[in-house]
PDB file of C-alpha atoms and ligand atoms in Angstrom:
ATOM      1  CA  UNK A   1       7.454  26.828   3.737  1.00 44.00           C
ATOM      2  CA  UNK A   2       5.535  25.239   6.805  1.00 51.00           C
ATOM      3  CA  UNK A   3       2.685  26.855   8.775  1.00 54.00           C
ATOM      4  CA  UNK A   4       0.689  26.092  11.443  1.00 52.00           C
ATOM      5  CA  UNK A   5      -2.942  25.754  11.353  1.00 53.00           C
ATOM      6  CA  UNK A   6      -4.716  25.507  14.586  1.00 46.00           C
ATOM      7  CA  UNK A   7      -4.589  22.321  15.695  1.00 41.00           C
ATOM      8  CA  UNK A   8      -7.649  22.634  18.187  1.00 39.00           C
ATOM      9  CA  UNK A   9      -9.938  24.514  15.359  1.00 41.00           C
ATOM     10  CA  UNK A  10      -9.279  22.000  13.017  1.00 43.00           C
ATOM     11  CA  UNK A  11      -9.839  18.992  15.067  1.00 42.00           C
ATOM     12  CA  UNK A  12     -12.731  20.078  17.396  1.00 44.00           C
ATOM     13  CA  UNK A  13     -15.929  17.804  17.012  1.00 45.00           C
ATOM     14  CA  UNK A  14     -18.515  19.295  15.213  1.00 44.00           C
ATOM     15  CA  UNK A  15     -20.809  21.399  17.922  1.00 47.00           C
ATOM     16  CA  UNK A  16     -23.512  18.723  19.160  1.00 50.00           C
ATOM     17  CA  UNK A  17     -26.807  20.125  17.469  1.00 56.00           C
ATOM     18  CA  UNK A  18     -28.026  17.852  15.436  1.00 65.00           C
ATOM     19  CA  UNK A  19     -26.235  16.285  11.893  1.00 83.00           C
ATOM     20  CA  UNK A  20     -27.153  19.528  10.554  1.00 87.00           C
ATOM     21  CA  UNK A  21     -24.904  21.039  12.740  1.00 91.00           C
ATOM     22  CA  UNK A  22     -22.461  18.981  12.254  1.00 94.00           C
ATOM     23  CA  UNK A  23     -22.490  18.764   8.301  1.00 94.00           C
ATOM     24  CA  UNK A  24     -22.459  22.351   8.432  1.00 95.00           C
ATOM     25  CA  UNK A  25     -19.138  22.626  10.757  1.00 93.00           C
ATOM     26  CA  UNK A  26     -17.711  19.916   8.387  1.00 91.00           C
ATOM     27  CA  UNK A  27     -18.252  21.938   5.556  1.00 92.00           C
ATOM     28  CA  UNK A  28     -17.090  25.215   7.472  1.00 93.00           C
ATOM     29  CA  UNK A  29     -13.822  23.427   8.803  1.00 91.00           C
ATOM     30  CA  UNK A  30     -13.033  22.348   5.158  1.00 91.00           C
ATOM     31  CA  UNK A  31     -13.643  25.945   3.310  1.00 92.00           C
ATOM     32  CA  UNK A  32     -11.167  26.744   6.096  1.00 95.00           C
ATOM     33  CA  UNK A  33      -8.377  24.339   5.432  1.00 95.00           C
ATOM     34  CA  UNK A  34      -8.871  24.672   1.309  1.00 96.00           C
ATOM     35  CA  UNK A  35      -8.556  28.555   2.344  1.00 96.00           C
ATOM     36  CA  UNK A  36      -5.214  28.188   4.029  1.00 98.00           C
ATOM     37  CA  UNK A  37      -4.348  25.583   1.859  1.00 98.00           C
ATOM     38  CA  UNK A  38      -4.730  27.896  -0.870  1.00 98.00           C
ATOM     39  CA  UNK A  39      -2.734  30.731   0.118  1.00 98.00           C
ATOM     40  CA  UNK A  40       0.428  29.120   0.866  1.00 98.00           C
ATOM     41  CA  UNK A  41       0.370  27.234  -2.774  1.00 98.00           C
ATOM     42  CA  UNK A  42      -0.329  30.458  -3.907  1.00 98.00           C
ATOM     43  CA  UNK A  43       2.806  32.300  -2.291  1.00 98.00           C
ATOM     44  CA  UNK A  44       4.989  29.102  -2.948  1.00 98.00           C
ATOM     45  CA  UNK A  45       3.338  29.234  -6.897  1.00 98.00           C
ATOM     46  CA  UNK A  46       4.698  32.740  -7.203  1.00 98.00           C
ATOM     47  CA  UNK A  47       8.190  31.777  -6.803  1.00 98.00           C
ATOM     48  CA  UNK A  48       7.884  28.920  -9.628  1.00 98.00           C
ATOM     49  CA  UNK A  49      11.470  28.548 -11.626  1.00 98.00           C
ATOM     50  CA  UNK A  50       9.905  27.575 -14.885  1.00 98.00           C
ATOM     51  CA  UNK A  51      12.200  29.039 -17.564  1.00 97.00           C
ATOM     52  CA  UNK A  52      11.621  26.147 -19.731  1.00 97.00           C
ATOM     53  CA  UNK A  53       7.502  25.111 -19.316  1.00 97.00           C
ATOM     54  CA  UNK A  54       6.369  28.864 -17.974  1.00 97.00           C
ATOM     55  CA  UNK A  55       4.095  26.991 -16.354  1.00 98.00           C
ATOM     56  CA  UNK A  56       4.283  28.036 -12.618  1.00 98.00           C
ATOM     57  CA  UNK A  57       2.649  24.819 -10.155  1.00 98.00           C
ATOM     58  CA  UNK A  58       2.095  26.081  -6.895  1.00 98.00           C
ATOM     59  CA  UNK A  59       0.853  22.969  -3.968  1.00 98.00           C
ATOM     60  CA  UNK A  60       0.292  22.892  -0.422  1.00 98.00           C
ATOM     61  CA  UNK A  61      -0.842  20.002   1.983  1.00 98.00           C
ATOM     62  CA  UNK A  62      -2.409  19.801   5.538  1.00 98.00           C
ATOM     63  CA  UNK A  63      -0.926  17.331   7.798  1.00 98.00           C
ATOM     64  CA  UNK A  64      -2.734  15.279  10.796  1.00 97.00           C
ATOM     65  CA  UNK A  65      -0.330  17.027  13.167  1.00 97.00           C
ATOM     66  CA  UNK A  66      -2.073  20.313  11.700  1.00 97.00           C
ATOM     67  CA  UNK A  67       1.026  21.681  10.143  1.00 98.00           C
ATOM     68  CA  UNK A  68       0.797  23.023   6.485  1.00 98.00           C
ATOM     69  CA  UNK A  69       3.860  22.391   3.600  1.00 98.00           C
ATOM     70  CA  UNK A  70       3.751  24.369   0.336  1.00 98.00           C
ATOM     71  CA  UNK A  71       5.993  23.454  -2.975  1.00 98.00           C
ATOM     72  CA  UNK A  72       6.758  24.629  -6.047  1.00 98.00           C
ATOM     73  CA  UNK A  73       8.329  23.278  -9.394  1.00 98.00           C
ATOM     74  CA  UNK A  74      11.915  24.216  -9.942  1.00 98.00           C
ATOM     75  CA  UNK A  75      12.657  23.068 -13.171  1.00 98.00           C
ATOM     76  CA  UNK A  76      16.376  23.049 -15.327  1.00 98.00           C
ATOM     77  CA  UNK A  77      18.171  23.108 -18.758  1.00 97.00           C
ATOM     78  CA  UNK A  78      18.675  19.672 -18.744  1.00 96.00           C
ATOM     79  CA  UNK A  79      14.917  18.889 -18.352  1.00 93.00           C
ATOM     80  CA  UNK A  80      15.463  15.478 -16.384  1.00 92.00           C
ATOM     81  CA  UNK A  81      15.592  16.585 -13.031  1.00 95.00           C
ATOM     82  CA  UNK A  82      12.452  18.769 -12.732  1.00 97.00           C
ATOM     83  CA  UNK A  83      11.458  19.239  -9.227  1.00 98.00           C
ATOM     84  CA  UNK A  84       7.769  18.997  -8.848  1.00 98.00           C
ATOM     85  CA  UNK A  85       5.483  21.394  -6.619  1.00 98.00           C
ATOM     86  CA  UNK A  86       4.356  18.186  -4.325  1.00 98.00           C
ATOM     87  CA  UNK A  87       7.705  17.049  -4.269  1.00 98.00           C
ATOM     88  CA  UNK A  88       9.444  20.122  -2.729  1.00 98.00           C
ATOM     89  CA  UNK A  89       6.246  20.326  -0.316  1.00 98.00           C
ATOM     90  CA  UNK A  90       6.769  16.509   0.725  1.00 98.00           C
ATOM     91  CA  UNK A  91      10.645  17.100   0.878  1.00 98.00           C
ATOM     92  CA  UNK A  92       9.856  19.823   3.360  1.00 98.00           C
ATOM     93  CA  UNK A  93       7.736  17.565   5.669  1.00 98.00           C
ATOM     94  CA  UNK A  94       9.904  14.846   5.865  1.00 98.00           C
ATOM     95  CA  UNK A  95      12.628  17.185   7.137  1.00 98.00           C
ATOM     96  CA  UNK A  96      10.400  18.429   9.767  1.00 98.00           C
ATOM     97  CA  UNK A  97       8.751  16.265  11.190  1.00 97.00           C
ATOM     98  CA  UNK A  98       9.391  12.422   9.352  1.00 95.00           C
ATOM     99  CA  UNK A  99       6.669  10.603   8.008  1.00 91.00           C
ATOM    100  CA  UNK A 100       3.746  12.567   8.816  1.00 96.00           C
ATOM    101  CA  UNK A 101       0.228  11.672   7.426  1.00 98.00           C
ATOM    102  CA  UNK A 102      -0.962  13.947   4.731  1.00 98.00           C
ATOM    103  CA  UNK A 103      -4.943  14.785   4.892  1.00 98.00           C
ATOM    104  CA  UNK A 104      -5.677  17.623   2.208  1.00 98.00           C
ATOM    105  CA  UNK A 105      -3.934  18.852  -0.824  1.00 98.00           C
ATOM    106  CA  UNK A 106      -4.245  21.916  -2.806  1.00 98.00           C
ATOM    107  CA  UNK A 107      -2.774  22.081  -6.178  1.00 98.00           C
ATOM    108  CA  UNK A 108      -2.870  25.671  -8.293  1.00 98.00           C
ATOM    109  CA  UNK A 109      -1.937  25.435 -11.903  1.00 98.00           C
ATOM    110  CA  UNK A 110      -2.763  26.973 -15.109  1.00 96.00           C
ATOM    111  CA  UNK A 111      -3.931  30.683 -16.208  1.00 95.00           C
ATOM    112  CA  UNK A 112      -7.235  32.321 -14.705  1.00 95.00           C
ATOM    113  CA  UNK A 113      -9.893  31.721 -16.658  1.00 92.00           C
ATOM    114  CA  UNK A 114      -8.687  28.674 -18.650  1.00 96.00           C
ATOM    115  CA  UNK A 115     -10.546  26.023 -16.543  1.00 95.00           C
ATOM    116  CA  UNK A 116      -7.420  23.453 -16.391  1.00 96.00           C
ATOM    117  CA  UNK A 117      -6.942  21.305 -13.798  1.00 98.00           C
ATOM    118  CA  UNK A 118      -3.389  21.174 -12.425  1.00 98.00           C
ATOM    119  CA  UNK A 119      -4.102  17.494 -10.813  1.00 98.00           C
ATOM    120  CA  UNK A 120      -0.903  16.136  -9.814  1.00 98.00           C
ATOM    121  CA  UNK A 121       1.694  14.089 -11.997  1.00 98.00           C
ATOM    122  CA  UNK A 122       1.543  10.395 -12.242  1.00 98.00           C
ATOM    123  CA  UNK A 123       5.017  10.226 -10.436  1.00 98.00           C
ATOM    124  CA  UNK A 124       3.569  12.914  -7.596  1.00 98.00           C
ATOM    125  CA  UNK A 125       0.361  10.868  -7.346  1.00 98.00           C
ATOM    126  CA  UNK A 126       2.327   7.628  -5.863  1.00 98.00           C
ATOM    127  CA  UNK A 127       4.885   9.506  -3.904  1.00 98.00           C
ATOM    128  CA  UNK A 128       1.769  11.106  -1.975  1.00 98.00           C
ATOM    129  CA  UNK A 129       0.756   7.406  -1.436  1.00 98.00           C
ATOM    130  CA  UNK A 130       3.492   6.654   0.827  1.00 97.00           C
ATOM    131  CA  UNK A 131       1.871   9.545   3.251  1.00 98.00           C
ATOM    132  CA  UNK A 132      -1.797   9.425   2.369  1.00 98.00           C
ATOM    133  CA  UNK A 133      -4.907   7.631   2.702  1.00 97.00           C
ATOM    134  CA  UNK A 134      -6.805   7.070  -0.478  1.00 98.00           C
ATOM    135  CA  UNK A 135      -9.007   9.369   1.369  1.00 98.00           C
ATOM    136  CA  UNK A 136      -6.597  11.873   0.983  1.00 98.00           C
ATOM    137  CA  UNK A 137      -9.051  14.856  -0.296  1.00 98.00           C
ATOM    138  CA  UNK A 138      -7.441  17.015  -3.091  1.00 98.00           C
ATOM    139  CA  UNK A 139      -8.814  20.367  -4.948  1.00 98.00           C
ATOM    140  CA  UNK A 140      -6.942  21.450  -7.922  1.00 98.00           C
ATOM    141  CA  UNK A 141      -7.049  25.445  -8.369  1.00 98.00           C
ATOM    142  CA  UNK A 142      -6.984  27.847 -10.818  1.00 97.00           C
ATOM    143  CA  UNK A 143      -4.453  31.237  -9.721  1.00 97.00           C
ATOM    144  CA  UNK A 144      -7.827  32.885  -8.880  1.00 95.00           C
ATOM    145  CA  UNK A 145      -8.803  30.535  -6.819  1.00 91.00           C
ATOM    146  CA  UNK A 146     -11.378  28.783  -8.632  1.00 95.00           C
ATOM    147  CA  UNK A 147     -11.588  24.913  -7.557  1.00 96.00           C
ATOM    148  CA  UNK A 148     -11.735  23.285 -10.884  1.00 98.00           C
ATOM    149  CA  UNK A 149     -11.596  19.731  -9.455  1.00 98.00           C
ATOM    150  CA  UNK A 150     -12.067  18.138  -6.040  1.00 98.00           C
ATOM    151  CA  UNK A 151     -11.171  14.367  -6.211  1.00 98.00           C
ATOM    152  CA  UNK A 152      -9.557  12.037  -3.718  1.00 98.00           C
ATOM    153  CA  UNK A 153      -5.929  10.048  -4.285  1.00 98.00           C
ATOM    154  CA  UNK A 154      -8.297   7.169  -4.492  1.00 98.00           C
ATOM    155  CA  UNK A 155      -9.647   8.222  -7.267  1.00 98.00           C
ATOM    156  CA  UNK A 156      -6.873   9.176  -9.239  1.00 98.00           C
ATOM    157  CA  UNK A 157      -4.815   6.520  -8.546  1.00 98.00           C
ATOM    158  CA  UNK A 158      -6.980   3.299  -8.448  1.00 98.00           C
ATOM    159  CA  UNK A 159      -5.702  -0.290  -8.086  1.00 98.00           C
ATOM    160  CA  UNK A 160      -2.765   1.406  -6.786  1.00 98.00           C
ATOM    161  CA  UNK A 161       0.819  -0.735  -5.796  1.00 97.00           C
ATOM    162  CA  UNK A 162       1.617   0.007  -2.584  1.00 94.00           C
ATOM    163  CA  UNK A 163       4.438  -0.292   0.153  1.00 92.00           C
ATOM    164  CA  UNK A 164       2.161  -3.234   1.262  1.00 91.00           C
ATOM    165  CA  UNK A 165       2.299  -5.159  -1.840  1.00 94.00           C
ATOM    166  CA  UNK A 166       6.138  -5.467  -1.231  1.00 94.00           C
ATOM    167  CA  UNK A 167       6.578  -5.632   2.423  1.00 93.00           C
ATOM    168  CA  UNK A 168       3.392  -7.640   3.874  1.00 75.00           C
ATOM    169  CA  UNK A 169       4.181 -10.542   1.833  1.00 70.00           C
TER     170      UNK A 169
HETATM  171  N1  LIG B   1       4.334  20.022 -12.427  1.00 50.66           N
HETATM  172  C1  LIG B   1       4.285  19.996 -11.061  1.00 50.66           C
HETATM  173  O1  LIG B   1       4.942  20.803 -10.377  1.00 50.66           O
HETATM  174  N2  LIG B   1       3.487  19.060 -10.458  1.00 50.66           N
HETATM  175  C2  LIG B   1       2.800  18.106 -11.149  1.00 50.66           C
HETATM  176  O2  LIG B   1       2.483  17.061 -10.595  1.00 50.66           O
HETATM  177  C3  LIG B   1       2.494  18.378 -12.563  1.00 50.66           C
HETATM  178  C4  LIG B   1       3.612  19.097 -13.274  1.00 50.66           C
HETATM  179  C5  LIG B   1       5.251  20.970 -13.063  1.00 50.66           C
HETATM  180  C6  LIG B   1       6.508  20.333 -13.596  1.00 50.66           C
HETATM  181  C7  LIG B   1       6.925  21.259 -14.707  1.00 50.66           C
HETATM  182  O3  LIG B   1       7.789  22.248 -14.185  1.00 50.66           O
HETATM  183  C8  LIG B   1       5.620  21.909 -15.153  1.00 50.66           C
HETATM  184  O4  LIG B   1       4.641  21.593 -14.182  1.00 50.66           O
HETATM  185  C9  LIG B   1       5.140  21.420 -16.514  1.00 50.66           C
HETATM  186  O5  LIG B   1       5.090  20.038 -16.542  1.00 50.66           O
HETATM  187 ZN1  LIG B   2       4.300  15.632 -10.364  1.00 50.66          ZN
END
């Protein structure tokens, strides 16, 4: 499921009126992207296959080249081969467009109300390495919406090992 977020709306320099300005855009830009971001984990999330857990992962990413993936976890009787909602979203982007840098991350998980946060996997959190900063800004959501966590891959996958620790030797 790819989209397309405007390219020149998200990447237009904050309007030149001072830092206030500027913060604010910032801030406006990103309720924006978490907004999009949202509703395509959302619609991927209602098409979970999750016989087996019931629990229904929905996640969608921005790119730099402003395009938006979404994912969702396809699970099966065997339980080994579990296809995570990041996975199916960064399956998706490779196919289109190669190794594309990711820039935000929205993960929905969990029932309204319950105040979980879906964060991704351990295995999820270094396969988003390979295409993301630690910068990499990520909000896990509850269905409704709620942001229950905003963190950065930095932060939830410190002292990380890297494609660099293998190939810059
Ligand atoms: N799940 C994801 O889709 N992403 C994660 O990183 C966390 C876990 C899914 C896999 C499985 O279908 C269900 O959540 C319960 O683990
Ligand atoms: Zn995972």
């Amino acid at each position: 499921m790819a989209g397309q977020v405007r390219n020149s709306h998200l990447c237009r320099h904050a309007r030149e009126d001072g830092n206030h300005g500027a913060d604010q855009e910032r801030a406006r830009l990103k309720k924006e992207t978490f907004a999009a971001l949202f509703q395509a984990a959302g619609k991927a999330r209602a098409h979970s296959y999750a016989p087996i857990s019931k629990f229904n992962v929905g996640a969608a990413f921005l790119t730099d080249t402003g395009n938006i993936y979404a994912g969702t976890n396809v699970e099966e009787a065997g339980f080994n081969f579990t296809i995570h909602a990041e996975q199916g979203a960064i399956a998706q982007m490779v196919v289109a467009e190669g190794r594309t840098r990711i820039t935000h991350l929205v993960v929905i998980g969990g029932e309204p109300a319950d105040g979980m946060a879906c964060t991704p996997c351990g295995h999820c959190r270094q396969l988003l390495l390979e295409f993301a900063g630690d910068d990499l800004e990520i909000a896990a959501a509850g269905p409704d919406g709620d942001i229950r966590l905003e963190t950065t891959l930095g932060e939830l996958l410190p002292h990380a090992f890297r494609l660099s620790n293998i190939l810059d030797r």
